[in-house]
Amino acid sequence: MKGFLLASATALVFYSSPALANPPVKDINVACDNVKLSINTVMNDRFNFSAYWNEPTSFPNPPKYVEVGDTIRSSISRFKFKCPNFSVSYDGNIAEIKADSYEKALEYIGQHNKELNLYFHGWYTYPNIKRDFNSVNYSFDIESLNLKTSIYTALEGKDLSGDIKFFEIPKTAIIGYKIDNGQLKPLLYDRKVSYYKDDMQNANIIDVFHKNNDDKFKLDEVIQRIHIDKPKGLIRIYRNHPFPKS
């Protein structure tokens, strides 16, 4: 009996080990000439990151489509790769893209994936109005630097409190930013948007931090930090990161 209990305990420790809970980051080969990156696939209401490409084949066979990362088709969830002009890594918490310049790094991200969802609240329908599926979300566009909902762009200096178009951004949402490792400043606080774009456009290093203090939203937070280093051509996206105090 003691042997059985010992074996059971050993099996429990083995199957609950952190190594199994967090798959290792695998070094992979990709088709560098056509690989693209996808962010915010919004699977399970969480931040997702993946890479996809076509493997060349010979006629008459069609190219083989491959995905890695947080997708149903992928058999590799954590990955890294290096191409002549850029590199990518993803460990489940931090996605990193590094290229010759910030603009080049953006080019490897799919056109509709530069709007990084800070918050995504499921899929729902409007009863008795229409039958289409809809989502409630707000995002930060790392190319235009716009704060957006699923439809509208929140203009700088705008108070969103009395505008029904921005109901998707709750009072509990807080976004701060730093430029060139300086002081923390508000981007969004108490549903008011600051004037922040000049800071970011003139900066070499941008950090955007996000949190939502309402308990019912915590499971739906998808990104808590975005780090951009323009001279290094570096973009890092964090699923989990503490909000700084200053």
Coordinates of C-alpha atoms in Angstrom, one line a residue:
M1 CA 0.0 0.0 0.0
K2 CA 2.9 2.4 0.9
G3 CA 4.4 1.6 -2.5
F4 CA 1.2 2.5 -4.3
L5 CA 0.8 5.8 -2.4
L6 CA 4.5 6.7 -3.1
A7 CA 4.0 5.9 -6.8
S8 CA 0.8 8.0 -6.9
A9 CA 2.5 10.9 -5.2
T10 CA 5.5 10.7 -7.6
A11 CA 3.1 10.6 -10.5
L12 CA 1.2 13.7 -9.2
V13 CA 4.4 15.7 -8.8
F14 CA 5.6 14.6 -12.3
Y15 CA 2.3 15.5 -14.1
S16 CA 2.0 18.9 -12.3
S17 CA 5.6 19.9 -12.8
P18 CA 6.2 23.4 -14.1
A19 CA 8.2 22.0 -17.0
L20 CA 5.1 20.4 -18.3
A21 CA 2.9 23.4 -17.5
N22 CA 5.3 25.6 -19.5
P23 CA 6.5 24.0 -22.7
P24 CA 10.1 24.8 -23.7
V25 CA 10.8 27.4 -26.3
K26 CA 11.7 25.5 -29.4
D27 CA 14.2 26.7 -32.0
I28 CA 12.5 26.3 -35.4
N29 CA 13.2 26.8 -39.1
V30 CA 10.7 28.9 -41.1
A31 CA 10.4 30.1 -44.7
C32 CA 11.9 33.5 -44.1
D33 CA 10.8 34.9 -47.4
N34 CA 7.1 34.6 -46.6
V35 CA 6.7 34.2 -42.8
K36 CA 4.2 36.5 -41.1
L37 CA 3.2 37.1 -37.5
S38 CA -0.3 37.2 -36.0
I39 CA -1.2 38.9 -32.8
N40 CA -4.5 38.9 -31.0
T41 CA -6.2 35.9 -32.5
V42 CA -8.4 36.2 -29.4
M43 CA -8.6 32.5 -28.7
N44 CA -10.2 31.9 -25.3
D45 CA -10.3 35.7 -24.7
R46 CA -6.6 35.9 -24.2
F47 CA -3.6 37.4 -25.9
N48 CA -2.3 35.0 -28.6
F49 CA 0.8 35.1 -30.7
S50 CA 1.7 32.9 -33.7
A51 CA 3.8 32.7 -36.9
Y52 CA 2.6 31.2 -40.2
W53 CA 4.2 30.6 -43.6
N54 CA 4.1 28.4 -46.7
E55 CA 6.8 25.7 -47.1
P56 CA 8.0 25.5 -50.7
T57 CA 7.2 22.2 -52.5
S58 CA 7.7 21.0 -56.1
F59 CA 5.1 21.0 -58.8
P60 CA 2.3 19.8 -58.8
N61 CA 2.1 19.7 -55.0
P62 CA 0.7 22.8 -53.4
P63 CA 2.8 24.7 -50.8
K64 CA 2.5 23.3 -47.3
Y65 CA 0.9 25.8 -44.9
V66 CA 2.5 25.8 -41.4
E67 CA 1.5 27.6 -38.1
V68 CA 3.3 27.7 -34.8
G69 CA 2.2 29.4 -31.5
D70 CA -1.2 29.8 -30.0
T71 CA -3.3 28.3 -32.7
I72 CA -5.4 25.1 -33.1
R73 CA -3.3 24.0 -36.1
S74 CA 0.0 24.3 -34.2
S75 CA 1.9 21.5 -32.6
I76 CA 4.6 24.0 -31.3
S77 CA 3.3 26.6 -28.8
R78 CA 6.5 28.2 -27.7
F79 CA 9.1 29.0 -30.4
K80 CA 11.9 31.2 -31.6
F81 CA 13.5 31.6 -35.0
K82 CA 16.1 33.8 -36.8
C83 CA 16.0 35.0 -40.4
P84 CA 18.6 37.2 -42.1
N85 CA 16.8 40.4 -41.4
F86 CA 14.8 39.7 -38.2
S87 CA 14.2 37.4 -35.3
V88 CA 11.2 36.3 -33.3
S89 CA 10.7 34.6 -29.9
Y90 CA 7.7 33.7 -27.8
D91 CA 7.7 32.0 -24.4
G92 CA 4.0 32.1 -23.7
N93 CA 4.3 35.4 -21.7
I94 CA 6.6 37.6 -23.9
A95 CA 6.5 37.9 -27.6
E96 CA 9.6 39.6 -29.1
I97 CA 10.2 40.9 -32.7
K98 CA 13.6 42.3 -33.6
A99 CA 14.5 43.7 -37.0
D100 CA 16.8 46.3 -38.6
S101 CA 14.4 49.1 -37.7
Y102 CA 11.1 49.6 -35.9
E103 CA 9.4 50.1 -39.3
K104 CA 10.8 46.9 -40.6
A105 CA 9.6 45.0 -37.5
L106 CA 6.1 46.3 -38.2
E107 CA 6.2 44.9 -41.7
Y108 CA 6.3 41.3 -40.5
I109 CA 3.1 41.7 -38.5
G110 CA -0.1 41.0 -40.4
Q111 CA -1.9 44.2 -41.6
H112 CA -4.8 43.8 -39.2
N113 CA -2.7 42.7 -36.2
K114 CA -1.0 46.0 -35.3
E115 CA -4.0 46.9 -33.1
L116 CA -3.0 45.1 -29.9
N117 CA -6.1 44.2 -27.8
L118 CA -5.6 45.4 -24.3
Y119 CA -9.0 44.0 -23.4
F120 CA -11.3 41.6 -25.1
H121 CA -14.7 40.6 -23.6
G122 CA -15.9 37.4 -25.4
W123 CA -18.4 37.1 -28.2
Y124 CA -22.0 37.9 -27.7
T125 CA -25.2 38.7 -29.7
Y126 CA -27.6 41.6 -29.5
P127 CA -30.9 39.9 -28.7
N128 CA -33.8 40.9 -31.0
I129 CA -31.6 43.4 -32.9
K130 CA -29.3 41.4 -35.0
R131 CA -27.9 37.9 -35.0
D132 CA -24.3 38.6 -35.9
F133 CA -21.6 37.8 -33.3
N134 CA -19.9 40.9 -31.8
S135 CA -17.1 41.6 -29.3
V136 CA -16.4 44.4 -26.8
N137 CA -12.8 45.5 -26.8
Y138 CA -10.3 48.3 -26.7
S139 CA -6.8 48.3 -28.3
F140 CA -3.6 50.2 -28.8
D141 CA -2.3 50.5 -32.4
I142 CA 1.5 50.2 -32.4
E143 CA 1.8 51.8 -35.8
S144 CA -0.6 54.8 -35.6
L145 CA -0.4 55.0 -31.8
N146 CA -4.2 55.3 -31.6
L147 CA -6.3 54.1 -28.7
K148 CA -9.3 52.4 -30.2
T149 CA -12.4 50.5 -29.5
S150 CA -13.7 47.8 -31.9
I151 CA -15.1 50.7 -34.1
Y152 CA -13.9 54.1 -32.9
T153 CA -10.6 56.0 -32.3
A154 CA -10.4 57.9 -29.0
L155 CA -9.0 61.3 -29.8
E156 CA -6.3 62.9 -27.6
G157 CA -7.6 65.2 -24.9
K158 CA -11.1 63.6 -25.1
D159 CA -13.3 62.8 -22.0
L160 CA -15.0 59.5 -22.9
S161 CA -17.4 59.7 -19.9
G162 CA -20.4 61.1 -21.8
D163 CA -19.8 59.5 -25.1
I164 CA -21.8 56.3 -25.7
K165 CA -19.6 55.4 -28.6
F166 CA -16.8 54.5 -26.1
F167 CA -18.8 52.4 -23.7
E168 CA -16.4 49.6 -24.4
I169 CA -13.7 51.4 -22.4
P170 CA -14.7 51.2 -18.7
K171 CA -13.9 53.6 -16.0
T172 CA -11.6 51.0 -14.4
A173 CA -9.3 50.8 -17.4
I174 CA -5.9 52.5 -16.8
I175 CA -3.2 53.0 -19.3
G176 CA 0.1 54.6 -18.6
Y177 CA 3.2 55.2 -20.6
K178 CA 6.9 56.1 -20.3
I179 CA 9.2 57.6 -23.0
D180 CA 13.0 57.0 -23.0
N181 CA 12.7 55.3 -19.5
G182 CA 11.3 58.5 -18.0
Q183 CA 8.5 59.3 -15.6
L184 CA 5.2 57.3 -15.8
K185 CA 2.5 59.4 -17.4
P186 CA -1.3 58.8 -17.9
L187 CA -2.5 57.9 -21.3
L188 CA -6.0 56.9 -20.1
Y189 CA -7.3 57.5 -16.6
D190 CA -10.8 58.0 -15.3
R191 CA -12.0 57.7 -18.9
K192 CA -10.0 60.7 -20.0
V193 CA -7.4 60.5 -22.8
S194 CA -4.3 62.6 -22.4
Y195 CA -2.2 64.3 -25.1
Y196 CA 0.5 61.6 -25.6
K197 CA 1.3 61.2 -29.3
D198 CA 4.0 63.9 -29.6
D199 CA 5.8 62.3 -26.7
M200 CA 5.7 58.9 -28.4
Q201 CA 6.5 60.1 -31.9
N202 CA 9.6 61.9 -30.7
A203 CA 10.8 59.2 -28.4
N204 CA 13.4 56.4 -29.0
I205 CA 11.9 54.1 -26.4
I206 CA 8.2 53.7 -25.6
D207 CA 6.6 51.7 -22.8
V208 CA 2.8 51.3 -22.6
F209 CA 1.4 49.8 -19.4
H210 CA -2.2 48.6 -18.9
K211 CA -4.4 47.4 -16.1
N212 CA -8.1 47.1 -15.2
N213 CA -9.1 47.3 -11.6
D214 CA -12.5 45.8 -11.9
D215 CA -12.4 42.1 -10.8
K216 CA -14.8 41.0 -13.5
F217 CA -12.5 42.2 -16.2
K218 CA -9.2 40.6 -15.0
L219 CA -9.6 37.3 -16.8
D220 CA -10.1 39.2 -20.0
E221 CA -7.0 41.4 -19.9
V222 CA -4.8 40.3 -22.8
I223 CA -1.8 42.6 -22.8
Q224 CA -0.3 44.4 -19.8
R225 CA 2.9 45.9 -21.3
I226 CA 4.1 47.0 -24.8
H227 CA 7.8 47.9 -25.2
I228 CA 9.1 49.6 -28.3
D229 CA 12.8 50.4 -28.8
K230 CA 12.9 52.2 -32.2
P231 CA 16.7 52.4 -32.7
K232 CA 17.0 48.7 -31.9
G233 CA 14.1 47.7 -34.1
L234 CA 12.6 45.9 -31.1
I235 CA 9.0 45.2 -30.1
R236 CA 8.1 43.3 -27.0
I237 CA 4.5 42.4 -26.0
Y238 CA 3.9 41.1 -22.4
R239 CA 0.9 39.1 -21.4
N240 CA 1.7 39.6 -17.7
H241 CA 3.7 42.5 -16.3
P242 CA 3.3 44.6 -13.1
F243 CA 2.0 48.1 -13.5
P244 CA 4.8 50.5 -12.4
K245 CA 4.3 52.9 -9.5
S246 CA 6.3 55.8 -11.0

